[in-house]
Short mmCIF file of C-alpha atoms in Angstrom, two decimals:
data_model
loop_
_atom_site.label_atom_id
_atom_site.label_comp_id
_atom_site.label_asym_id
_atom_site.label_seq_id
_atom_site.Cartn_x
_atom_site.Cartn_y
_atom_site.Cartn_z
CA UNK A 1 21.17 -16.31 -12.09
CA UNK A 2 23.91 -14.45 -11.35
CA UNK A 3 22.76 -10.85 -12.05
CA UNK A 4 19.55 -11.94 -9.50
CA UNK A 5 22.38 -13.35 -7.20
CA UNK A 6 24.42 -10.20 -7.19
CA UNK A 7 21.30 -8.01 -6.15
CA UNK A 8 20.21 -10.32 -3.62
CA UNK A 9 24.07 -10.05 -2.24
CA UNK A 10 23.85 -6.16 -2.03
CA UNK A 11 20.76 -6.23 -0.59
CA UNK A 12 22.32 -8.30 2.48
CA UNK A 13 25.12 -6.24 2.31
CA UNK A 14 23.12 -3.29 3.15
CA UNK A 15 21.85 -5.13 6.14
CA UNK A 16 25.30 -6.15 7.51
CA UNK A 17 26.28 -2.21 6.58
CA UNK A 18 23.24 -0.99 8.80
CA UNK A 19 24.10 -3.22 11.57
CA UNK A 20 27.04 -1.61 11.80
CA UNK A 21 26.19 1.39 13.20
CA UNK A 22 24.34 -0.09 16.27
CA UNK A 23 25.93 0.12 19.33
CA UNK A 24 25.63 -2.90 22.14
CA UNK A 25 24.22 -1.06 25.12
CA UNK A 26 21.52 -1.72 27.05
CA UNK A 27 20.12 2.06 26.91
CA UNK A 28 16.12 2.72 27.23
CA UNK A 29 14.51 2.41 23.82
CA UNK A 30 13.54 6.21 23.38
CA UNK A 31 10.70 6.20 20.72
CA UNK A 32 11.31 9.80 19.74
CA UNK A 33 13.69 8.86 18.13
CA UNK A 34 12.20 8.85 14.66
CA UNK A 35 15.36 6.97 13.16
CA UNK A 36 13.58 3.78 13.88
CA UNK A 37 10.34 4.26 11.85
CA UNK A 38 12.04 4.61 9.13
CA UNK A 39 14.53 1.70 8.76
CA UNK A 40 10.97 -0.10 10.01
CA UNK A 41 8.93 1.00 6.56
CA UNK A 42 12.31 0.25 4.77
CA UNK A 43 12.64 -3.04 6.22
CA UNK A 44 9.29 -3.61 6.04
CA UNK A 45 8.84 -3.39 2.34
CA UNK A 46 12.19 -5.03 1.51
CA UNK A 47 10.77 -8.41 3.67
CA UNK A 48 7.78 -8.58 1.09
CA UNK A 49 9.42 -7.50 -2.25
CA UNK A 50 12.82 -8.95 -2.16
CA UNK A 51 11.82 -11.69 -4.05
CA UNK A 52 10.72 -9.44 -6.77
CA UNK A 53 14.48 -8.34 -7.49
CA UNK A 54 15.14 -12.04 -7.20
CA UNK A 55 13.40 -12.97 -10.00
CA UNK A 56 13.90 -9.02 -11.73
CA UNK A 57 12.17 -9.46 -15.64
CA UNK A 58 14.27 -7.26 -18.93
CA UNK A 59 12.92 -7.60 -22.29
CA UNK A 60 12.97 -10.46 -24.21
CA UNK A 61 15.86 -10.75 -26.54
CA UNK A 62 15.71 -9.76 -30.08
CA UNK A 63 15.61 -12.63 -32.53
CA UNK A 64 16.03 -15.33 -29.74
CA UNK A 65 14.06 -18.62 -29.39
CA UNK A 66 11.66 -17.45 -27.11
CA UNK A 67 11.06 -13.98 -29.18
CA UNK A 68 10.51 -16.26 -32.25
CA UNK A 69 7.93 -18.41 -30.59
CA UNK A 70 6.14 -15.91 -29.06
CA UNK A 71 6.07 -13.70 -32.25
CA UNK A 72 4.59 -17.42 -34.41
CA UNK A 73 1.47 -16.76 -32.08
CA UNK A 74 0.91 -13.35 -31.97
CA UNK A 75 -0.33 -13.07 -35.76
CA UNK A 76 -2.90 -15.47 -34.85
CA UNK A 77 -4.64 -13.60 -32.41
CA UNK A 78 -3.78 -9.68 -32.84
CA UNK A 79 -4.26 -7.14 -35.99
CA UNK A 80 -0.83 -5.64 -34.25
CA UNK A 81 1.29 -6.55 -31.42
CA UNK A 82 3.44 -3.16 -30.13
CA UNK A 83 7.11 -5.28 -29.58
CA UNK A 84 8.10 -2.56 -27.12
CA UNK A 85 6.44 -3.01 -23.98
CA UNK A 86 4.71 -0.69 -21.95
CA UNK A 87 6.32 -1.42 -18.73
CA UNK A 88 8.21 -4.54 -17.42
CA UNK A 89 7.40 -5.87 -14.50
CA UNK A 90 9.31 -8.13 -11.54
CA UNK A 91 8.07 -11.29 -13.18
CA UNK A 92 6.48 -10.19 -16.55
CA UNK A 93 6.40 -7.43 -19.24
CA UNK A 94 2.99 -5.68 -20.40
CA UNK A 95 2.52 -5.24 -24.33
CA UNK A 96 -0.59 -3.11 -26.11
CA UNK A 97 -2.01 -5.11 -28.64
CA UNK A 98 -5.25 -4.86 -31.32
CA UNK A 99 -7.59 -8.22 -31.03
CA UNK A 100 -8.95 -8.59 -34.77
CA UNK A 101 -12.61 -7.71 -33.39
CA UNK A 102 -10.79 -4.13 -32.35
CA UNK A 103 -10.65 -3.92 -29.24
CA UNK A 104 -7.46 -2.81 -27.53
CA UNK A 105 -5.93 -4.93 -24.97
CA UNK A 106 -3.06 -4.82 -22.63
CA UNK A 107 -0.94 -8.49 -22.83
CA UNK A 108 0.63 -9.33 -19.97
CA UNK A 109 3.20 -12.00 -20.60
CA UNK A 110 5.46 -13.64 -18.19
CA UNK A 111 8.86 -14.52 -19.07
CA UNK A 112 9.23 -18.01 -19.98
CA UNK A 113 12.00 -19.10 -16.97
CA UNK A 114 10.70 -17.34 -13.89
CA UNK A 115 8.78 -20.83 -12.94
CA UNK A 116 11.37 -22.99 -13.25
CA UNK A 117 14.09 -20.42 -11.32
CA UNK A 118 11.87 -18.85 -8.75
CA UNK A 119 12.76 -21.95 -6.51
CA UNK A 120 16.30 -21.71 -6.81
CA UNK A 121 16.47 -18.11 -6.28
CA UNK A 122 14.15 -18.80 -3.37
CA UNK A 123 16.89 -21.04 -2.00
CA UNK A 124 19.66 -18.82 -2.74
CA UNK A 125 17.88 -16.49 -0.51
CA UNK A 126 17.52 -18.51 2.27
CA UNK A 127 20.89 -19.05 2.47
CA UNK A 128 21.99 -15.57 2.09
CA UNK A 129 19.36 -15.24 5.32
CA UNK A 130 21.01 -17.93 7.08
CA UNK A 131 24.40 -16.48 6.50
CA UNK A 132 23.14 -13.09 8.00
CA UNK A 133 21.85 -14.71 10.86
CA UNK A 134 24.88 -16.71 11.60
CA UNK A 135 26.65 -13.62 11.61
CA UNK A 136 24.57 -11.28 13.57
CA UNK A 137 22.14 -13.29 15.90
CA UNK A 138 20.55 -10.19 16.62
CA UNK A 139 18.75 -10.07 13.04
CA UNK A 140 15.41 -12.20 12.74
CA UNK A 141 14.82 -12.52 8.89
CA UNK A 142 13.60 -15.60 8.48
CA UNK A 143 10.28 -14.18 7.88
CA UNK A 144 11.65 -12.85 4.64
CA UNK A 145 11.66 -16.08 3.27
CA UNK A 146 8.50 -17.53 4.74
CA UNK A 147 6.79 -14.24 2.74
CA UNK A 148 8.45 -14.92 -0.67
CA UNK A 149 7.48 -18.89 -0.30
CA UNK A 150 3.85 -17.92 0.22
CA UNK A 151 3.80 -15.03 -2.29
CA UNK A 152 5.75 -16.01 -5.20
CA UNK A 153 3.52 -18.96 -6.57
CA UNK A 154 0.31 -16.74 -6.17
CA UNK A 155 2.12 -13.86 -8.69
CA UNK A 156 3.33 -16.12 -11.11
CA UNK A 157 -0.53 -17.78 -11.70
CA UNK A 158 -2.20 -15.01 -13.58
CA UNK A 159 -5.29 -16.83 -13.61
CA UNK A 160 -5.15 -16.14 -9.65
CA UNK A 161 -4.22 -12.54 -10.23
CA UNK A 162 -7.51 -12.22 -13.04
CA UNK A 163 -9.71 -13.74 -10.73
CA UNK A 164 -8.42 -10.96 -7.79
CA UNK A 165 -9.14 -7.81 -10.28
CA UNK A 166 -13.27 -8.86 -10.52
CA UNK A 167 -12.78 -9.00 -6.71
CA UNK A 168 -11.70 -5.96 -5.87
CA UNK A 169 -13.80 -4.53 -8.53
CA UNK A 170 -17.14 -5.71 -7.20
CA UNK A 171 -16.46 -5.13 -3.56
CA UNK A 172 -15.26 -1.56 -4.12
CA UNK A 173 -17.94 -1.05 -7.28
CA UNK A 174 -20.29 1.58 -4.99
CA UNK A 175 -16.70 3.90 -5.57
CA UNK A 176 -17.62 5.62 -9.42
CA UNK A 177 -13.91 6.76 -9.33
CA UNK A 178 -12.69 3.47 -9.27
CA UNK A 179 -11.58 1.87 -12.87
CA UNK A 180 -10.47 -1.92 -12.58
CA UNK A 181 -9.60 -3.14 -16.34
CA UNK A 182 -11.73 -6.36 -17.87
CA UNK A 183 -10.34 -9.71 -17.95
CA UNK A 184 -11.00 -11.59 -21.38
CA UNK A 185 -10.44 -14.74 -19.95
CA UNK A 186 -11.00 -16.37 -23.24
CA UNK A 187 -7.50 -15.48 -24.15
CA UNK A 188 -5.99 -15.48 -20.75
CA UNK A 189 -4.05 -18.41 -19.50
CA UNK A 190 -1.50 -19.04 -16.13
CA UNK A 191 1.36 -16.94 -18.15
CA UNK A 192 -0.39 -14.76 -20.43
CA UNK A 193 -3.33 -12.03 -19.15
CA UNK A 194 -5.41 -10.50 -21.48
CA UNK A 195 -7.37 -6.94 -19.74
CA UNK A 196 -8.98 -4.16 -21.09
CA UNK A 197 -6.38 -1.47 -22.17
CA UNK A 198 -6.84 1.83 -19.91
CA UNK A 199 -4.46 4.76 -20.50
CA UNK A 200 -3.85 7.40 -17.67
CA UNK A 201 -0.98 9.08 -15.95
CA UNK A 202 0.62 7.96 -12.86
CA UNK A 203 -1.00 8.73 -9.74
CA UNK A 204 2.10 10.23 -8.63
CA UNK A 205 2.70 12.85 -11.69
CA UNK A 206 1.49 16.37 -10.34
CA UNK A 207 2.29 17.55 -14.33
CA UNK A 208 0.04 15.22 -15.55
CA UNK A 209 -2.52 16.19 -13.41
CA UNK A 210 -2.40 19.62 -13.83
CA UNK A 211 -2.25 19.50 -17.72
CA UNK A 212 -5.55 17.31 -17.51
CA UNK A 213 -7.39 19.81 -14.90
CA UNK A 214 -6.71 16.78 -12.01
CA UNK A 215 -7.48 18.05 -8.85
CA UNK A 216 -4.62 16.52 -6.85
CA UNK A 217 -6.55 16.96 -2.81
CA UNK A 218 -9.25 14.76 -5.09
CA UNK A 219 -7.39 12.00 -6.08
CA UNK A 220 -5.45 11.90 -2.82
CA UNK A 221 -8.96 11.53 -0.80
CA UNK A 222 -10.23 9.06 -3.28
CA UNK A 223 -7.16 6.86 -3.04
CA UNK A 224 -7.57 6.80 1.04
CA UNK A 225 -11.05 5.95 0.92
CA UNK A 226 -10.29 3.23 -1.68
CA UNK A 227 -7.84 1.65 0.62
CA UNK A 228 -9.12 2.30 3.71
CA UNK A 229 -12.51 0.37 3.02
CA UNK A 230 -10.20 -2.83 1.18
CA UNK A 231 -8.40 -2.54 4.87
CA UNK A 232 -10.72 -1.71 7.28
CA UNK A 233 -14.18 -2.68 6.05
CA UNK A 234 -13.43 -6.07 3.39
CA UNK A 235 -10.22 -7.01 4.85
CA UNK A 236 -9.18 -7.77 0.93
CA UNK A 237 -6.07 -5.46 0.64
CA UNK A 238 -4.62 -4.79 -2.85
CA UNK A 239 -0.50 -4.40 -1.95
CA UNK A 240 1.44 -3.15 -4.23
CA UNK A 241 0.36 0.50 -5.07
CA UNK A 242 3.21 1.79 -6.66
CA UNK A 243 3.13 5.03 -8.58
CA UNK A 244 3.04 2.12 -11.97
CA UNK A 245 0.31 0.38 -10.95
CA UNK A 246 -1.96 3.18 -9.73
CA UNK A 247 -3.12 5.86 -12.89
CA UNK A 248 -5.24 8.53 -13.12
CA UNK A 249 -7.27 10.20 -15.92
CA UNK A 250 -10.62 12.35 -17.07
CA UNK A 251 -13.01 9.18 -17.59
CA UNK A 252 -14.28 9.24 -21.59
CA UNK A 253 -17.54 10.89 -21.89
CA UNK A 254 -18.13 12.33 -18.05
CA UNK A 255 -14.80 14.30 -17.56
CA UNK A 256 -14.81 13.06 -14.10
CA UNK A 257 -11.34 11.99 -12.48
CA UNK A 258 -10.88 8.86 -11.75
CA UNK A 259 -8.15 6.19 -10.64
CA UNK A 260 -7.08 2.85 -12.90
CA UNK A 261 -5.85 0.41 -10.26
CA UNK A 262 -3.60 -2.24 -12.23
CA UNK A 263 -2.00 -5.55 -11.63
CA UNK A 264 -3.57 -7.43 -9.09
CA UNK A 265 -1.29 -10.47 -8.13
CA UNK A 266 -0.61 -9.65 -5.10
CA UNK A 267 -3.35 -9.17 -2.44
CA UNK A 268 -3.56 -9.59 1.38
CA UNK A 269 -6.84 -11.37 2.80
CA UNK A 270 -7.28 -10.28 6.52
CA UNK A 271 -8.46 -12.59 9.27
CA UNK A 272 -11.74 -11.31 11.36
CA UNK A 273 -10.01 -11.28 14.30
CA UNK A 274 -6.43 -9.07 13.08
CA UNK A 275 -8.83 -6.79 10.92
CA UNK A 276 -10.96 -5.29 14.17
CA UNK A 277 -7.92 -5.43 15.86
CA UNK A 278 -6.52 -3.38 13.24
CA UNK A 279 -9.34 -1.20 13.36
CA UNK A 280 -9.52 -0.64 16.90
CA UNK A 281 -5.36 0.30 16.79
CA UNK A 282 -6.55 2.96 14.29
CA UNK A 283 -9.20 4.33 16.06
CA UNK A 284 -6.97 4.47 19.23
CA UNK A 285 -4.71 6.56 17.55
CA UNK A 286 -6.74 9.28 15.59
CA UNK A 287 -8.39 9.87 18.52
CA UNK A 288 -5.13 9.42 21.14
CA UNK A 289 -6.44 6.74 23.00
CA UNK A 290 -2.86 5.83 24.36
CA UNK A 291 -4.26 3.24 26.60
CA UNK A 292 -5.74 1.37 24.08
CA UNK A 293 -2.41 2.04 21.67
CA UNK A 294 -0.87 0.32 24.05
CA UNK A 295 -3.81 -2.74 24.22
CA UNK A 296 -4.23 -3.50 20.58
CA UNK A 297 -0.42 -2.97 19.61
CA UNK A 298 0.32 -5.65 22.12
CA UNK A 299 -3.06 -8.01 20.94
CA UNK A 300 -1.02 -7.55 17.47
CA UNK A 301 2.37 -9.06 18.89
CA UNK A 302 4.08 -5.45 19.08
CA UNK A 303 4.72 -6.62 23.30
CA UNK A 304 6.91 -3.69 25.12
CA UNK A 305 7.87 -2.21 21.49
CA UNK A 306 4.58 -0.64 21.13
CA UNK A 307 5.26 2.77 20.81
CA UNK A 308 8.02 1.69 17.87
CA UNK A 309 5.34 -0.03 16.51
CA UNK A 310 2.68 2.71 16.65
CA UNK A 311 5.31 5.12 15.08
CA UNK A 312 6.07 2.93 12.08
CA UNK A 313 2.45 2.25 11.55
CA UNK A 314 1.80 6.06 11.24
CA UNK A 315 5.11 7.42 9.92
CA UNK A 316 5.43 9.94 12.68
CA UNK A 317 7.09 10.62 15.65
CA UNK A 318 6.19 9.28 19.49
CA UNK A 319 5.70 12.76 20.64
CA UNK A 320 3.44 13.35 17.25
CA UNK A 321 1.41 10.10 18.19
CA UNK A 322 0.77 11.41 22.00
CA UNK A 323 0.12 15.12 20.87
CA UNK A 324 -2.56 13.78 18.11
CA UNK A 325 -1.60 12.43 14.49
CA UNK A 326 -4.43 14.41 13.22
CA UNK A 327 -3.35 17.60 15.03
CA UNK A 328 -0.24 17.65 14.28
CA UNK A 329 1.28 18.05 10.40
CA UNK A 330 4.24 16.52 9.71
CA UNK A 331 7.08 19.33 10.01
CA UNK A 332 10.89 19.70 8.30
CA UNK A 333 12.22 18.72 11.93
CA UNK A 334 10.11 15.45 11.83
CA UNK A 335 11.66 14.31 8.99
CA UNK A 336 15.41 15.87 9.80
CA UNK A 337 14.96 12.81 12.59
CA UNK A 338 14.30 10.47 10.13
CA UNK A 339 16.97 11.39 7.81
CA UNK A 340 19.65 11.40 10.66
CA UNK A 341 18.85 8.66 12.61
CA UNK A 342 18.23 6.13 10.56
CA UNK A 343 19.19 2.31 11.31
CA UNK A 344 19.56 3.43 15.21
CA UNK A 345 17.04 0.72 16.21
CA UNK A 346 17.43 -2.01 13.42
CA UNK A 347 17.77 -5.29 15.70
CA UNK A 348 14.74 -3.56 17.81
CA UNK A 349 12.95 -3.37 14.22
CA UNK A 350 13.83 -6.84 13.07
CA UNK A 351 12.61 -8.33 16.77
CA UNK A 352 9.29 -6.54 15.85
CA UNK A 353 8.96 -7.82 12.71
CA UNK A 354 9.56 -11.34 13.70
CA UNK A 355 6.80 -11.11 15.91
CA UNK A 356 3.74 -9.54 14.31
CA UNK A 357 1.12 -11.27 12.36
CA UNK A 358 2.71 -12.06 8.29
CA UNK A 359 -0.75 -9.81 7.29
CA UNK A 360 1.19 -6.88 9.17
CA UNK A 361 4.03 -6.99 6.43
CA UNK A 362 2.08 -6.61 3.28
CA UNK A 363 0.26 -3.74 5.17
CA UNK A 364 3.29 -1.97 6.40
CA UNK A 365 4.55 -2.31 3.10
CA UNK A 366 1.15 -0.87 1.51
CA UNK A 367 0.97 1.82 4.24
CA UNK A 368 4.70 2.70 2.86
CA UNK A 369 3.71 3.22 -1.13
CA UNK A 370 0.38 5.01 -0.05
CA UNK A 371 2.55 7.36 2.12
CA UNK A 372 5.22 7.81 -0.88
CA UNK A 373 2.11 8.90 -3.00
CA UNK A 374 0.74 11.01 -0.65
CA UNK A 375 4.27 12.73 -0.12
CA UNK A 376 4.76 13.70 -3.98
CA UNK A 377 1.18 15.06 -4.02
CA UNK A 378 2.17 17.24 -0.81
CA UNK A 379 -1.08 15.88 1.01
CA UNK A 380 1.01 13.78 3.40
CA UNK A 381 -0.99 13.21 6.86
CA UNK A 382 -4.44 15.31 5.59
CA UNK A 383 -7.10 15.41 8.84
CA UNK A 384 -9.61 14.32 5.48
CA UNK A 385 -7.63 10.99 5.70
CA UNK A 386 -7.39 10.58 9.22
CA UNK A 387 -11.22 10.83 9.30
CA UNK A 388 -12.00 8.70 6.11
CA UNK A 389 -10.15 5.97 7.84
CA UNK A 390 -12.30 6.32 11.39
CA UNK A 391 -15.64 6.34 9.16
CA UNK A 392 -14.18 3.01 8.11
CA UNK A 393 -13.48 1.71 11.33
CA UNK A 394 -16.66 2.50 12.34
CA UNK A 395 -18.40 0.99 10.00
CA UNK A 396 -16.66 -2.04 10.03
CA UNK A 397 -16.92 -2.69 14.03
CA UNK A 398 -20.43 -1.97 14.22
CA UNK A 399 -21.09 -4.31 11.06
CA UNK A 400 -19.02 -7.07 13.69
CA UNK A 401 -21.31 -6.16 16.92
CA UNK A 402 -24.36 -6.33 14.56
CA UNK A 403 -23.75 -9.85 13.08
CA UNK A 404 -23.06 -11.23 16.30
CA UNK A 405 -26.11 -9.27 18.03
CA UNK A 406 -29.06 -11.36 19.26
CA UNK A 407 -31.94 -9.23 19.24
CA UNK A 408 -33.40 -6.39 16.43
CA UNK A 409 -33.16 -4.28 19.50
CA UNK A 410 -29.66 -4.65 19.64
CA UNK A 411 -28.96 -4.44 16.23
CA UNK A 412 -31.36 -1.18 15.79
CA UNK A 413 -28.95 0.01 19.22
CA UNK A 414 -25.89 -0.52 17.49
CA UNK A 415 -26.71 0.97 14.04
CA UNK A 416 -27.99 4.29 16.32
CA UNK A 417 -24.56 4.53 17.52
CA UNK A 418 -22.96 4.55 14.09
CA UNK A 419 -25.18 7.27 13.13
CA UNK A 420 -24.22 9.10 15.82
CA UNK A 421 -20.42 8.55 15.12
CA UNK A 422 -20.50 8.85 11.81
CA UNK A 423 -22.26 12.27 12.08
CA UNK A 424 -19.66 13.50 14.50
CA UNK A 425 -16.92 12.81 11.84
CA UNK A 426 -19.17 14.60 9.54
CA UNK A 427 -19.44 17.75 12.12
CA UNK A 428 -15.90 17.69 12.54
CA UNK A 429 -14.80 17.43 8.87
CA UNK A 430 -17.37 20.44 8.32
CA UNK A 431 -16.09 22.71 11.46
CA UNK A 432 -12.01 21.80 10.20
CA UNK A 433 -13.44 23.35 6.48
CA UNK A 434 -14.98 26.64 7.81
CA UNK A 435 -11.81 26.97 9.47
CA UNK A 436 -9.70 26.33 6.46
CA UNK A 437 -11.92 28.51 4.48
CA UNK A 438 -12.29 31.52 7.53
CA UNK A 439 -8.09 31.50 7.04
CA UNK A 440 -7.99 31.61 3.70
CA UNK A 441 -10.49 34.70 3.75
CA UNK A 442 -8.28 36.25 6.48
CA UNK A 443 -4.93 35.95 4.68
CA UNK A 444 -6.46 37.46 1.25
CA UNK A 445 -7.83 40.59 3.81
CA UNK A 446 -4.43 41.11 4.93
CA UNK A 447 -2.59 40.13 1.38
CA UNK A 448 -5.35 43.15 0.23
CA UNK A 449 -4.47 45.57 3.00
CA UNK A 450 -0.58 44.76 2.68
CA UNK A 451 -0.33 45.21 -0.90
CA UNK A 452 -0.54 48.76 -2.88
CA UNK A 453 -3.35 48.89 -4.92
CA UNK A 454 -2.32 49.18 -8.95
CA UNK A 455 -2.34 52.73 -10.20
#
């Protein structure tokens, strides 16, 4: 209790620290100033996983009660039991294990006292919020709490978190790149998950990769289309993507690459009505719609803080967003702003925060990991992911307009105008590659002409 205490203190020490630096004026909120986007992912995540240092898992004593009990069991059930585990988790530790029909399994088993202490630590928090709050008035992070309350219970029932994998892994099973482990529920119970064991390197290892002939421009365009069709198109949003929970390998047999998405207990479902409101935000940037920025930020409780909000959403500057976050790459100056002016706008951030749907959390906090993937593969803002996510969009608002359509002509109407869209992504995509490939020829001509040729 105190070790989850002490790095629940720090983390509302950093808070007070961060306050610090703002200065009470009453200045013009100047969205190019980048500082803010990032103290919003930061914040952002922290609101969603704080909990998860709250109730932080280590490895199960040696030789203790709870080692002894769980070891009584394990004979019963597996040919061998690795002790060491493969990873621990915020709430449980994962162990490889042989079933005595040999198969290979991973064994998820949560520790023993996270039930009974996730509501005190819960508590604890709250006050630590309260405390904050009291202090600086400015801060709104109640909403911190509200999240772990409504989160925690769903993690610790692994039942709940068994029964999201075979969802995910039917709505997404037209993807062949896609790997979600089996569930033997047989053996599975509220504490203990028993899956399919599936080795593979992190999705964030560019060794890896290139040892096992990975194209990395693959795997990053596979991982946006994954995500952008839970987002966009089923509204059912895995939301924790870290580097640990996302692997990649050759799959056995075809040699094709493919992506392992692991432990699924924590998932956002999207209302109708904030999903094509999401969707129509997107499309409103690719294509630098600013009017309708403005329009759908505000429908999604952003009010005059829109262009913060826009900037957090796409991790780029306010002159980026009007110029064309498809047009523009993300340059070293971009991110100098980030670095050095950080926690500028926090109580702007935290007003923002308190206002916007709870769904926008887990997906700022997903947008975050995806982007922290995407920036150690170095394919950070691609135009192929821009454009995966309109086809999305699409797709999903004319599936809307078709469901609620009245008449087959309608319907036949609407589906024309996909088409049409959806082939004008496809034009584009294929005019950006002759491009690429037209440079690439044009360098190697002047490389060859520059060079001497070798006696």
């Amino acid at each position: 209790m105190a070790r989850r205490a002490l790095k629940l203190a720090s983390w509302t020490s950093v808070a007070l620290a961060a306050s610090g630096f703002y200065l009470y004026s009453k200045e013009y909120l100047d969205p190019n100033d980048f500082g803010a986007v990032r103290v919003g992912r930061a914040v952002a995540t922290t609101a969603v996983i704080s909990y998860d240092y709250l109730t932080s898992l280590r490895r199960v004593p040696y030789g203790s009660e709870e080692y002894l009990q769980l070891r009584s069991e394990i004979h019963d059930l597996f040919v061998s039991f690795d002790d060491t585990p493969l990873g621990a988790a915020s709430l449980a530790q994962v162990h490889k294990a042989v079933l005595h029909d040999g198969r290979t399994v991973a064994v998820k088993v949560q520790h023993p006292k996270v039930q009974a202490q996730s509501s005190k630590d819960i508590l604890l928090m709250e006050v630590l919020v309260l405390a904050v709050k009291q202090l600086f008035p400015e801060f709104e992070f109640m909403w911190l709490v509200d999240e772990a309350k409504k989160n925690l219970p769903l993690e610790l029932d692994f039942l709940n978190e068994g029964r999201n994998a075979e969802k995910v892994a039917q709505r997404l099973k037209h993807f062949d790149f896609l790997k979600v482990p089996r569930i033997y529920w047989e053996l599975s119970t509220k504490r203990v998950l028993l899956m399919e064991f599936v080795d593979g390197g992190q999705v964030n290892d560019r060794d890896y990769m290139e040892r096992n002939k990975i194209d990395v421009n693959e795997i990053s365009r596979h991982l946006g289309k994954m995500y952008s069709e839970m987002i966009f198109v089923n509204g059912f949003v895995h939301c924790d993507p870290h580097p640990g929970n996302v692997l990649v390998r050759k799959r056995p047999g075809s040699g094709k690459a493919e992506i392992v998405l692991l432990d699924h207990g924590l998932y956002q479902v999207l209302t109708e009505a904030f999903r094509l409101d999401y969707c129509h935000l997107w499309q409103s940037l690719i294509w630098t719609d600013m009017k309708s920025v403005k329009k759908y930020s505000q429908r999604l409780g952003a009010g005059d803080l829109y262009p913060l909000f826009a900037c957090m959403l796409t991790a780029r500057s306010w002159n980026s967003v009007n110029r064309g976050i498809g047009q523009t790459p993300v340059t070293a100056t971009e991110d100098s702003e980030i670095r050095s002016n950080a926690a500028n706008y926090l109580p702007q951030i935290s007003q923002l925060l308190s206002h916007v749907p709870r769904q926008m959390l887990l997906i700022l906090k997903t947008n975050d990991l995806l982007r922290g993937i995407e920036a150690a593969l170095g394919t950070r803002a691609s135009a192929s992911s821009f454009l995966n996510m309109s086809r999305c969009c699409i797709r999903a608002l004319a599936a809307h307009k078709k469901k609620n359509a009245r008449s087959f002509f309608r319907r036949t109407q609407i589906s024309f105008r996909e088409a049409f869209s959806l082939w004008q992504i496809n034009l584009h995509e294929l005019v950006l590659r002759v491009k690429g490939l037209r440079l690439a020829s044009w360098v190697l001509t002047l490389l060859c002409w520059l060079l001497p040729a070798p006696h």
